[in-house]
Amino acid sequence: MSRAEQDAGPAQGEIVARHHATGESLRVAWRDGVLTSVEAATASPGGRWIAPALVDLQVNGFAGVDFQQDALTLDQLVTAVAGLRAAGCARFLLTLVTDGWPQLMGRLRAIRRLRENSAMLQSAIVGWHVEGPFLSPLTGFCGAHDPKCMCDPTSDHIRELREVTGADLVLLTLAPERHGALNAIELASSLGIQVSLGHTDASTDILLRAIRAGAIAFTHLGNGCPRELDRHGNILWRVLDLPPHFHVSLIPDGIHVPPEFLRVVHRLRGASIFHVSDAMAAAGAPPGRHPLGRLELEVGADQIVRFPGGTQFAGSALRPIEGVFRAATMLQCGWQNAWKYFSEIPARLLLLPCELRAGAAANFCVIEEGEDPLSPDPSKVVTVSARAPTLSRWR
């Protein structure tokens, strides 16, 4: 067992803290990765809070580790998971981006085999997010994805994805205007694969047809589209006007979307919003050049990921815990109100348990307030994560 796996958190303990959503003082005890009791406490918790650990549905890499490489090792995966845990995230969807379909499936098979050798990885990597290659190749809409690797989805693609992933949770991002995409969404949904729309310039009619076929969400709204759009007819307006049950993800780093846009989307979409980091290898790593598949991207001290020498965004260096505090600042609310967008809501979308109750997995964060109670120091957030394997949610 590696040092990182050994440091997954204390095997047992007890803590008194204030619940992040209710403010109630709780005494929480855990042992061997399971919460053994959660009950009201009479002792004062001071400035200590407790909340379910963060759940990130889009992570391309972390702590200097790129998930897109063919030679990914067990130690590298453990390093990335340990880095995510230190950033408040105990569970995530490991994300693979556009490449040739055989290459994508080969990487997915290899990473699944690595996960089988570590209880820590089984607990943390709760599923897979495949972003592409069924995306729009149009300039701006393709983002950092290579249009030359894109293609139309077929039933063979969807069935192979289900075969490769077994009974695992899978989220597939695609552009619904591609030929055969609506049929692919319907088939994927019937096989337990969740579909998100993204990197798309689909019409309102196609978006609604995609939802009727089974699509449940939209991937990182405000990104995967050109910097300049028609002010009257564009993908942002179309998505904001979709039915209220349809979920939308945002990257709350203050870089990919401005505060005003974040606030407007939250006012319009409410509880259907969830946050993602869209992190790549640069997240949790020093500034410099970092890989994202075949690309080498540049990350400055401002944490903005760009193509070297260019201005186009090409990924994210956001740590999940910083995403909570930045979202709170932009939404002009306490961090406690912003927490659910990076924990309970994305977990609920994929039917993952995410609550503090006896018998549940011990995945939680302890937040110590410092001089500024509205924006605690991210380095003082401690994550306790269960090492027991996570059971599949699809049958």
CSV table of C-alpha atoms in Angstrom, one decimal:
chain,number,residue,atom,x,y,z
A,1,MET,CA,0.0,0.0,0.0
A,2,SER,CA,1.4,3.4,-0.9
A,3,ARG,CA,1.9,6.3,1.5
A,4,ALA,CA,-1.0,8.2,-0.1
A,5,GLU,CA,-3.3,5.3,0.5
A,6,GLN,CA,-2.2,5.0,4.1
A,7,ASP,CA,-3.0,8.7,4.6
A,8,ALA,CA,-6.7,8.4,3.5
A,9,GLY,CA,-7.7,9.7,6.8
A,10,PRO,CA,-8.0,8.3,10.4
A,11,ALA,CA,-9.6,4.9,10.5
A,12,GLN,CA,-11.8,6.0,13.4
A,13,GLY,CA,-12.6,9.1,15.4
A,14,GLU,CA,-15.2,11.4,16.7
A,15,ILE,CA,-15.8,15.1,16.2
A,16,VAL,CA,-18.2,17.9,17.2
A,17,ALA,CA,-19.0,20.3,14.4
A,18,ARG,CA,-21.8,22.4,13.0
A,19,HIS,CA,-23.7,21.0,10.0
A,20,HIS,CA,-23.0,23.1,7.0
A,21,ALA,CA,-26.6,23.4,5.9
A,22,THR,CA,-28.6,23.5,9.1
A,23,GLY,CA,-26.1,25.0,11.5
A,24,GLU,CA,-27.0,22.3,14.0
A,25,SER,CA,-24.3,21.1,16.4
A,26,LEU,CA,-23.5,17.4,15.7
A,27,ARG,CA,-21.4,14.7,17.3
A,28,VAL,CA,-20.1,12.5,14.5
A,29,ALA,CA,-18.3,9.3,15.0
A,30,TRP,CA,-16.8,6.9,12.4
A,31,ARG,CA,-14.9,3.7,12.2
A,32,ASP,CA,-13.3,1.7,9.3
A,33,GLY,CA,-14.8,4.0,6.7
A,34,VAL,CA,-18.4,4.1,8.0
A,35,LEU,CA,-20.2,6.7,10.1
A,36,THR,CA,-21.2,4.9,13.3
A,37,SER,CA,-23.3,7.7,14.8
A,38,VAL,CA,-24.5,11.2,13.9
A,39,GLU,CA,-26.4,12.9,16.8
A,40,ALA,CA,-27.2,16.3,18.2
A,41,ALA,CA,-24.4,17.6,20.4
A,42,THR,CA,-24.5,19.9,23.5
A,43,ALA,CA,-20.9,20.8,23.3
A,44,SER,CA,-19.9,24.0,21.4
A,45,PRO,CA,-18.3,23.3,18.1
A,46,GLY,CA,-16.7,26.8,17.9
A,47,GLY,CA,-15.8,27.7,14.4
A,48,ARG,CA,-15.7,24.1,13.2
A,49,TRP,CA,-18.2,22.9,10.5
A,50,ILE,CA,-18.8,19.5,8.9
A,51,ALA,CA,-20.2,18.8,5.3
A,52,PRO,CA,-20.4,15.9,2.9
A,53,ALA,CA,-17.2,15.7,0.9
A,54,LEU,CA,-17.2,17.2,-2.6
A,55,VAL,CA,-18.3,15.2,-5.6
A,56,ASP,CA,-16.7,16.3,-9.0
A,57,LEU,CA,-18.3,15.0,-12.2
A,58,GLN,CA,-15.5,16.2,-14.5
A,59,VAL,CA,-11.8,15.6,-13.7
A,60,ASN,CA,-9.4,15.2,-16.6
A,61,GLY,CA,-6.3,15.0,-14.3
A,62,PHE,CA,-4.9,16.4,-11.1
A,63,ALA,CA,-1.7,17.0,-9.1
A,64,GLY,CA,0.5,16.8,-12.2
A,65,VAL,CA,-1.1,13.6,-13.4
A,66,ASP,CA,-2.8,13.5,-16.9
A,67,PHE,CA,-5.6,10.9,-17.1
A,68,GLN,CA,-5.4,11.0,-20.9
A,69,GLN,CA,-2.0,9.2,-21.2
A,70,ASP,CA,-1.7,5.5,-22.3
A,71,ALA,CA,1.0,4.7,-19.7
A,72,LEU,CA,-0.9,5.9,-16.7
A,73,THR,CA,0.3,4.0,-13.5
A,74,LEU,CA,-1.3,3.0,-10.3
A,75,ASP,CA,1.0,5.3,-8.3
A,76,GLN,CA,0.0,8.2,-10.5
A,77,LEU,CA,-3.7,7.6,-10.0
A,78,VAL,CA,-3.2,7.3,-6.3
A,79,THR,CA,-1.3,10.7,-6.3
A,80,ALA,CA,-4.1,12.3,-8.2
A,81,VAL,CA,-6.7,10.9,-5.8
A,82,ALA,CA,-4.7,12.0,-2.8
A,83,GLY,CA,-4.5,15.5,-4.3
A,84,LEU,CA,-8.2,15.6,-4.9
A,85,ARG,CA,-8.9,14.5,-1.4
A,86,ALA,CA,-6.7,17.2,0.0
A,87,ALA,CA,-8.9,19.6,-2.1
A,88,GLY,CA,-12.1,18.4,-0.4
A,89,CYS,CA,-13.1,15.9,-3.1
A,90,ALA,CA,-13.6,12.3,-2.0
A,91,ARG,CA,-15.4,11.0,-5.1
A,92,PHE,CA,-15.3,12.0,-8.8
A,93,LEU,CA,-15.9,10.9,-12.4
A,94,LEU,CA,-12.5,10.3,-14.1
A,95,THR,CA,-12.9,12.1,-17.4
A,96,LEU,CA,-11.4,11.1,-20.8
A,97,VAL,CA,-11.6,13.5,-23.7
A,98,THR,CA,-11.8,13.3,-27.4
A,99,ASP,CA,-9.5,10.9,-29.2
A,100,GLY,CA,-9.8,8.0,-31.6
A,101,TRP,CA,-12.5,5.7,-30.3
A,102,PRO,CA,-10.1,2.6,-30.0
A,103,GLN,CA,-7.6,4.7,-28.1
A,104,LEU,CA,-10.3,6.0,-25.7
A,105,MET,CA,-11.7,2.5,-25.0
A,106,GLY,CA,-8.1,1.2,-24.5
A,107,ARG,CA,-7.4,3.8,-21.9
A,108,LEU,CA,-10.7,3.1,-20.2
A,109,ARG,CA,-10.0,-0.6,-20.0
A,110,ALA,CA,-6.5,0.0,-18.6
A,111,ILE,CA,-7.6,2.5,-15.9
A,112,ARG,CA,-10.4,0.2,-14.8
A,113,ARG,CA,-7.8,-2.6,-14.3
A,114,LEU,CA,-5.7,-0.2,-12.2
A,115,ARG,CA,-8.7,0.7,-10.1
A,116,GLU,CA,-9.4,-3.0,-9.3
A,117,ASN,CA,-6.0,-3.1,-7.5
A,118,SER,CA,-6.7,-0.3,-5.0
A,119,ALA,CA,-9.6,0.1,-2.5
A,120,MET,CA,-8.7,3.8,-2.3
A,121,LEU,CA,-9.3,4.2,-6.1
A,122,GLN,CA,-12.5,2.1,-6.0
A,123,SER,CA,-13.9,4.4,-3.4
A,124,ALA,CA,-12.8,7.6,-5.1
A,125,ILE,CA,-13.3,6.9,-8.8
A,126,VAL,CA,-17.1,6.3,-8.7
A,127,GLY,CA,-17.4,6.2,-12.5
A,128,TRP,CA,-16.4,7.7,-15.8
A,129,HIS,CA,-17.1,10.8,-17.8
A,130,VAL,CA,-16.4,10.4,-21.6
A,131,GLU,CA,-16.4,13.9,-23.1
A,132,GLY,CA,-16.3,13.3,-26.9
A,133,PRO,CA,-15.5,12.3,-29.6
A,134,PHE,CA,-19.2,13.0,-30.6
A,135,LEU,CA,-18.9,16.8,-30.3
A,136,SER,CA,-19.3,19.7,-32.7
A,137,PRO,CA,-16.2,20.2,-34.8
A,138,LEU,CA,-17.1,23.9,-35.5
A,139,THR,CA,-14.5,26.5,-34.4
A,140,GLY,CA,-15.1,27.6,-30.8
A,141,PHE,CA,-17.6,24.8,-30.1
A,142,CYS,CA,-14.9,22.2,-30.3
A,143,GLY,CA,-12.9,23.9,-27.6
A,144,ALA,CA,-9.6,22.2,-26.9
A,145,HIS,CA,-10.9,18.9,-28.5
A,146,ASP,CA,-9.4,17.8,-31.8
A,147,PRO,CA,-12.0,18.0,-34.6
A,148,LYS,CA,-10.0,15.5,-36.6
A,149,CYS,CA,-10.8,12.8,-34.0
A,150,MET,CA,-14.5,13.6,-33.8
A,151,CYS,CA,-17.2,11.3,-35.4
A,152,ASP,CA,-20.9,10.5,-35.3
A,153,PRO,CA,-22.1,8.2,-32.5
A,154,THR,CA,-23.3,4.8,-33.5
A,155,SER,CA,-25.1,2.0,-31.6
A,156,ASP,CA,-21.8,0.0,-31.8
A,157,HIS,CA,-20.0,2.9,-30.0
A,158,ILE,CA,-22.6,3.0,-27.2
A,159,ARG,CA,-22.8,-0.8,-26.8
A,160,GLU,CA,-19.0,-1.0,-26.6
A,161,LEU,CA,-18.9,1.8,-24.0
A,162,ARG,CA,-21.3,-0.2,-21.9
A,163,GLU,CA,-19.4,-3.4,-22.3
A,164,VAL,CA,-16.0,-1.8,-21.4
A,165,THR,CA,-17.4,-0.1,-18.3
A,166,GLY,CA,-19.4,-3.1,-17.0
A,167,ALA,CA,-22.0,-1.9,-14.4
A,168,ASP,CA,-20.1,1.3,-13.6
A,169,LEU,CA,-21.6,4.8,-13.6
A,170,VAL,CA,-21.0,6.5,-16.9
A,171,LEU,CA,-21.6,10.1,-18.1
A,172,LEU,CA,-21.3,10.7,-21.8
A,173,THR,CA,-21.1,14.3,-23.2
A,174,LEU,CA,-22.1,14.6,-26.8
A,175,ALA,CA,-23.5,17.2,-29.3
A,176,PRO,CA,-27.1,16.2,-30.1
A,177,GLU,CA,-27.0,17.7,-33.6
A,178,ARG,CA,-24.5,15.0,-34.8
A,179,HIS,CA,-25.9,12.4,-37.2
A,180,GLY,CA,-27.4,9.5,-35.1
A,181,ALA,CA,-27.0,11.3,-31.8
A,182,LEU,CA,-30.6,11.2,-30.8
A,183,ASN,CA,-30.8,7.5,-31.3
A,184,ALA,CA,-27.5,7.1,-29.4
A,185,ILE,CA,-28.9,9.0,-26.5
A,186,GLU,CA,-32.0,6.8,-26.4
A,187,LEU,CA,-29.9,3.6,-26.5
A,188,ALA,CA,-27.4,4.9,-23.9
A,189,SER,CA,-30.2,5.8,-21.5
A,190,SER,CA,-31.7,2.3,-21.9
A,191,LEU,CA,-28.3,0.8,-21.0
A,192,GLY,CA,-27.9,3.0,-17.9
A,193,ILE,CA,-25.4,5.4,-19.4
A,194,GLN,CA,-26.3,9.0,-18.5
A,195,VAL,CA,-26.0,11.6,-21.3
A,196,SER,CA,-25.0,15.2,-21.0
A,197,LEU,CA,-25.1,17.7,-23.9
A,198,GLY,CA,-22.1,19.9,-24.6
A,199,HIS,CA,-19.7,21.4,-27.2
A,200,THR,CA,-22.8,22.0,-29.3
A,201,ASP,CA,-24.7,24.6,-31.3
A,202,ALA,CA,-27.9,22.6,-31.4
A,203,SER,CA,-31.2,24.3,-32.0
A,204,THR,CA,-33.9,24.5,-29.3
A,205,ASP,CA,-35.8,21.8,-31.1
A,206,ILE,CA,-32.9,19.3,-31.1
A,207,LEU,CA,-32.1,20.1,-27.5
A,208,LEU,CA,-35.7,19.3,-26.5
A,209,ARG,CA,-35.7,16.1,-28.5
A,210,ALA,CA,-32.4,15.1,-26.8
A,211,ILE,CA,-34.0,15.6,-23.4
A,212,ARG,CA,-37.0,13.5,-24.4
A,213,ALA,CA,-34.5,10.8,-25.6
A,214,GLY,CA,-33.0,10.8,-22.1
A,215,ALA,CA,-30.3,13.5,-21.8
A,216,ILE,CA,-30.1,14.8,-18.2
A,217,ALA,CA,-27.6,17.7,-18.2
A,218,PHE,CA,-25.5,20.2,-20.1
A,219,THR,CA,-21.7,20.2,-19.7
A,220,HIS,CA,-20.0,23.4,-18.5
A,221,LEU,CA,-22.4,26.0,-19.8
A,222,GLY,CA,-20.6,29.2,-21.0
A,223,ASN,CA,-17.7,27.1,-22.3
A,224,GLY,CA,-17.3,24.8,-25.3
A,225,CYS,CA,-18.6,27.7,-27.5
A,226,PRO,CA,-17.0,30.7,-29.3
A,227,ARG,CA,-16.1,33.8,-27.3
A,228,GLU,CA,-18.3,35.9,-29.6
A,229,LEU,CA,-22.0,34.8,-30.1
A,230,ASP,CA,-25.0,36.2,-31.8
A,231,ARG,CA,-26.7,38.3,-29.1
A,232,HIS,CA,-30.2,36.9,-30.0
A,233,GLY,CA,-29.7,33.4,-31.2
A,234,ASN,CA,-27.1,31.4,-29.3
A,235,ILE,CA,-26.6,28.2,-27.2
A,236,LEU,CA,-26.6,30.1,-23.9
A,237,TRP,CA,-30.1,31.4,-24.3
A,238,ARG,CA,-31.4,28.1,-25.6
A,239,VAL,CA,-30.0,26.2,-22.6
A,240,LEU,CA,-31.2,28.7,-20.1
A,241,ASP,CA,-34.8,28.3,-21.5
A,242,LEU,CA,-34.9,24.5,-21.2
A,243,PRO,CA,-37.2,22.8,-18.7
A,244,PRO,CA,-36.3,23.4,-15.0
A,245,HIS,CA,-35.5,19.7,-14.2
A,246,PHE,CA,-32.7,19.7,-16.8
A,247,HIS,CA,-29.3,20.1,-15.0
A,248,VAL,CA,-26.5,22.4,-16.0
A,249,SER,CA,-22.9,22.4,-14.9
A,250,LEU,CA,-20.7,25.4,-14.4
A,251,ILE,CA,-17.0,25.9,-13.7
A,252,PRO,CA,-16.9,28.3,-10.8
A,253,ASP,CA,-13.3,29.5,-11.0
A,254,GLY,CA,-14.1,33.2,-11.9
A,255,ILE,CA,-12.2,32.6,-15.2
A,256,HIS,CA,-14.4,30.4,-17.4
A,257,VAL,CA,-17.5,32.3,-16.6
A,258,PRO,CA,-17.8,35.8,-15.0
A,259,PRO,CA,-19.5,36.5,-11.7
A,260,GLU,CA,-22.5,38.2,-13.4
A,261,PHE,CA,-23.2,35.2,-15.6
A,262,LEU,CA,-22.8,32.8,-12.7
A,263,ARG,CA,-25.3,34.7,-10.7
A,264,VAL,CA,-27.8,35.0,-13.6
A,265,VAL,CA,-27.7,31.3,-14.3
A,266,HIS,CA,-28.2,30.4,-10.6
A,267,ARG,CA,-31.2,32.7,-10.4
A,268,LEU,CA,-32.7,31.1,-13.5
A,269,ARG,CA,-31.8,27.5,-13.0
A,270,GLY,CA,-31.8,27.2,-9.2
A,271,ALA,CA,-31.5,23.7,-7.8
A,272,SER,CA,-30.7,22.2,-11.2
A,273,ILE,CA,-27.2,23.8,-11.1
A,274,PHE,CA,-24.1,21.8,-10.2
A,275,HIS,CA,-20.4,22.8,-10.2
A,276,VAL,CA,-17.4,21.0,-11.7
A,277,SER,CA,-13.7,21.7,-11.7
A,278,ASP,CA,-13.0,20.4,-15.2
A,279,ALA,CA,-9.5,20.1,-13.7
A,280,MET,CA,-6.5,18.9,-15.7
A,281,ALA,CA,-3.0,17.9,-14.6
A,282,ALA,CA,-2.2,21.6,-13.8
A,283,ALA,CA,-4.7,21.6,-10.9
A,284,GLY,CA,-3.0,21.2,-7.6
A,285,ALA,CA,0.4,21.6,-9.4
A,286,PRO,CA,2.8,24.5,-9.9
A,287,PRO,CA,2.5,26.9,-12.9
A,288,GLY,CA,4.2,25.8,-16.0
A,289,ARG,CA,3.5,23.5,-19.0
A,290,HIS,CA,1.2,20.5,-18.4
A,291,PRO,CA,-0.1,17.8,-20.7
A,292,LEU,CA,-3.7,17.2,-21.7
A,293,GLY,CA,-3.6,14.2,-23.9
A,294,ARG,CA,-1.7,15.1,-27.1
A,295,LEU,CA,-1.7,18.8,-26.1
A,296,GLU,CA,0.9,20.7,-24.0
A,297,LEU,CA,-0.9,23.6,-22.2
A,298,GLU,CA,0.5,26.5,-20.3
A,299,VAL,CA,-0.6,27.6,-16.9
A,300,GLY,CA,0.4,30.9,-15.5
A,301,ALA,CA,0.5,32.2,-11.9
A,302,ASP,CA,-3.1,33.4,-12.6
A,303,GLN,CA,-4.1,29.7,-12.8
A,304,ILE,CA,-5.5,30.2,-16.3
A,305,VAL,CA,-4.9,27.3,-18.7
A,306,ARG,CA,-4.2,28.4,-22.3
A,307,PHE,CA,-2.6,27.1,-25.5
A,308,PRO,CA,1.1,28.3,-25.3
A,309,GLY,CA,1.3,31.8,-26.6
A,310,GLY,CA,-2.5,32.1,-27.1
A,311,THR,CA,-5.5,33.5,-25.3
A,312,GLN,CA,-8.0,30.6,-25.7
A,313,PHE,CA,-8.9,28.7,-22.5
A,314,ALA,CA,-8.0,25.1,-22.8
A,315,GLY,CA,-8.8,23.4,-19.5
A,316,SER,CA,-9.0,24.3,-15.8
A,317,ALA,CA,-6.5,24.4,-12.9
A,318,LEU,CA,-9.3,24.7,-10.3
A,319,ARG,CA,-9.1,22.7,-7.1
A,320,PRO,CA,-12.6,21.7,-6.0
A,321,ILE,CA,-12.5,23.3,-2.6
A,322,GLU,CA,-11.4,26.6,-4.1
A,323,GLY,CA,-14.4,26.2,-6.5
A,324,VAL,CA,-16.7,26.3,-3.5
A,325,PHE,CA,-15.2,29.4,-2.0
A,326,ARG,CA,-14.9,31.2,-5.3
A,327,ALA,CA,-18.5,30.4,-6.1
A,328,ALA,CA,-19.6,31.8,-2.7
A,329,THR,CA,-17.8,35.0,-3.4
A,330,MET,CA,-19.3,35.3,-6.9
A,331,LEU,CA,-22.8,34.4,-5.7
A,332,GLN,CA,-22.4,36.8,-2.8
A,333,CYS,CA,-23.4,34.2,-0.2
A,334,GLY,CA,-21.8,32.2,2.5
A,335,TRP,CA,-19.7,29.2,1.6
A,336,GLN,CA,-22.3,27.0,3.4
A,337,ASN,CA,-24.9,28.0,0.8
A,338,ALA,CA,-22.5,27.2,-2.1
A,339,TRP,CA,-21.4,23.8,-0.9
A,340,LYS,CA,-24.3,21.8,-2.2
A,341,TYR,CA,-23.6,22.7,-5.8
A,342,PHE,CA,-20.3,20.8,-5.5
A,343,SER,CA,-21.6,17.9,-3.3
A,344,GLU,CA,-25.2,17.0,-2.7
A,345,ILE,CA,-26.6,18.1,-6.1
A,346,PRO,CA,-24.1,16.3,-8.4
A,347,ALA,CA,-24.3,13.3,-6.1
A,348,ARG,CA,-28.1,13.3,-6.3
A,349,LEU,CA,-28.0,13.6,-10.1
A,350,LEU,CA,-26.1,10.3,-10.4
A,351,LEU,CA,-28.0,8.6,-7.5
A,352,LEU,CA,-24.9,8.6,-5.3
A,353,PRO,CA,-25.5,8.7,-1.5
A,354,CYS,CA,-24.3,12.0,0.0
A,355,GLU,CA,-25.5,12.5,3.5
A,356,LEU,CA,-24.2,12.5,7.0
A,357,ARG,CA,-26.1,9.6,8.7
A,358,ALA,CA,-25.2,6.5,10.7
A,359,GLY,CA,-24.3,3.7,8.4
A,360,ALA,CA,-23.3,5.9,5.5
A,361,ALA,CA,-19.7,6.0,4.1
A,362,ALA,CA,-17.5,8.3,6.0
A,363,ASN,CA,-16.9,10.8,3.2
A,364,PHE,CA,-16.9,14.3,4.8
A,365,CYS,CA,-15.0,17.5,5.2
A,366,VAL,CA,-14.2,19.4,8.3
A,367,ILE,CA,-14.0,23.2,7.8
A,368,GLU,CA,-12.2,25.4,10.3
A,369,GLU,CA,-13.2,29.0,10.1
A,370,GLY,CA,-10.3,31.5,10.4
A,371,GLU,CA,-10.3,35.2,10.6
A,372,ASP,CA,-12.8,35.5,7.7
A,373,PRO,CA,-15.7,33.1,8.4
A,374,LEU,CA,-17.2,33.8,5.0
A,375,SER,CA,-14.1,32.5,3.2
A,376,PRO,CA,-12.1,29.9,5.2
A,377,ASP,CA,-8.6,29.0,4.3
A,378,PRO,CA,-8.7,26.0,1.8
A,379,SER,CA,-5.6,24.6,3.4
A,380,LYS,CA,-7.4,24.2,6.7
A,381,VAL,CA,-10.1,21.9,5.2
A,382,VAL,CA,-9.6,18.3,6.2
A,383,THR,CA,-11.2,15.5,4.2
A,384,VAL,CA,-12.0,12.1,5.7
A,385,SER,CA,-12.7,9.6,3.0
A,386,ALA,CA,-13.9,5.9,3.1
A,387,ARG,CA,-11.6,3.4,1.6
A,388,ALA,CA,-14.2,0.7,1.2
A,389,PRO,CA,-15.2,0.0,-2.5
A,390,THR,CA,-18.2,1.9,-3.8
A,391,LEU,CA,-21.0,-0.3,-5.0
A,392,SER,CA,-22.2,0.2,-8.6
A,393,ARG,CA,-25.4,2.2,-9.0
A,394,TRP,CA,-26.4,0.6,-12.3
A,395,ARG,CA,-28.0,-2.8,-12.6
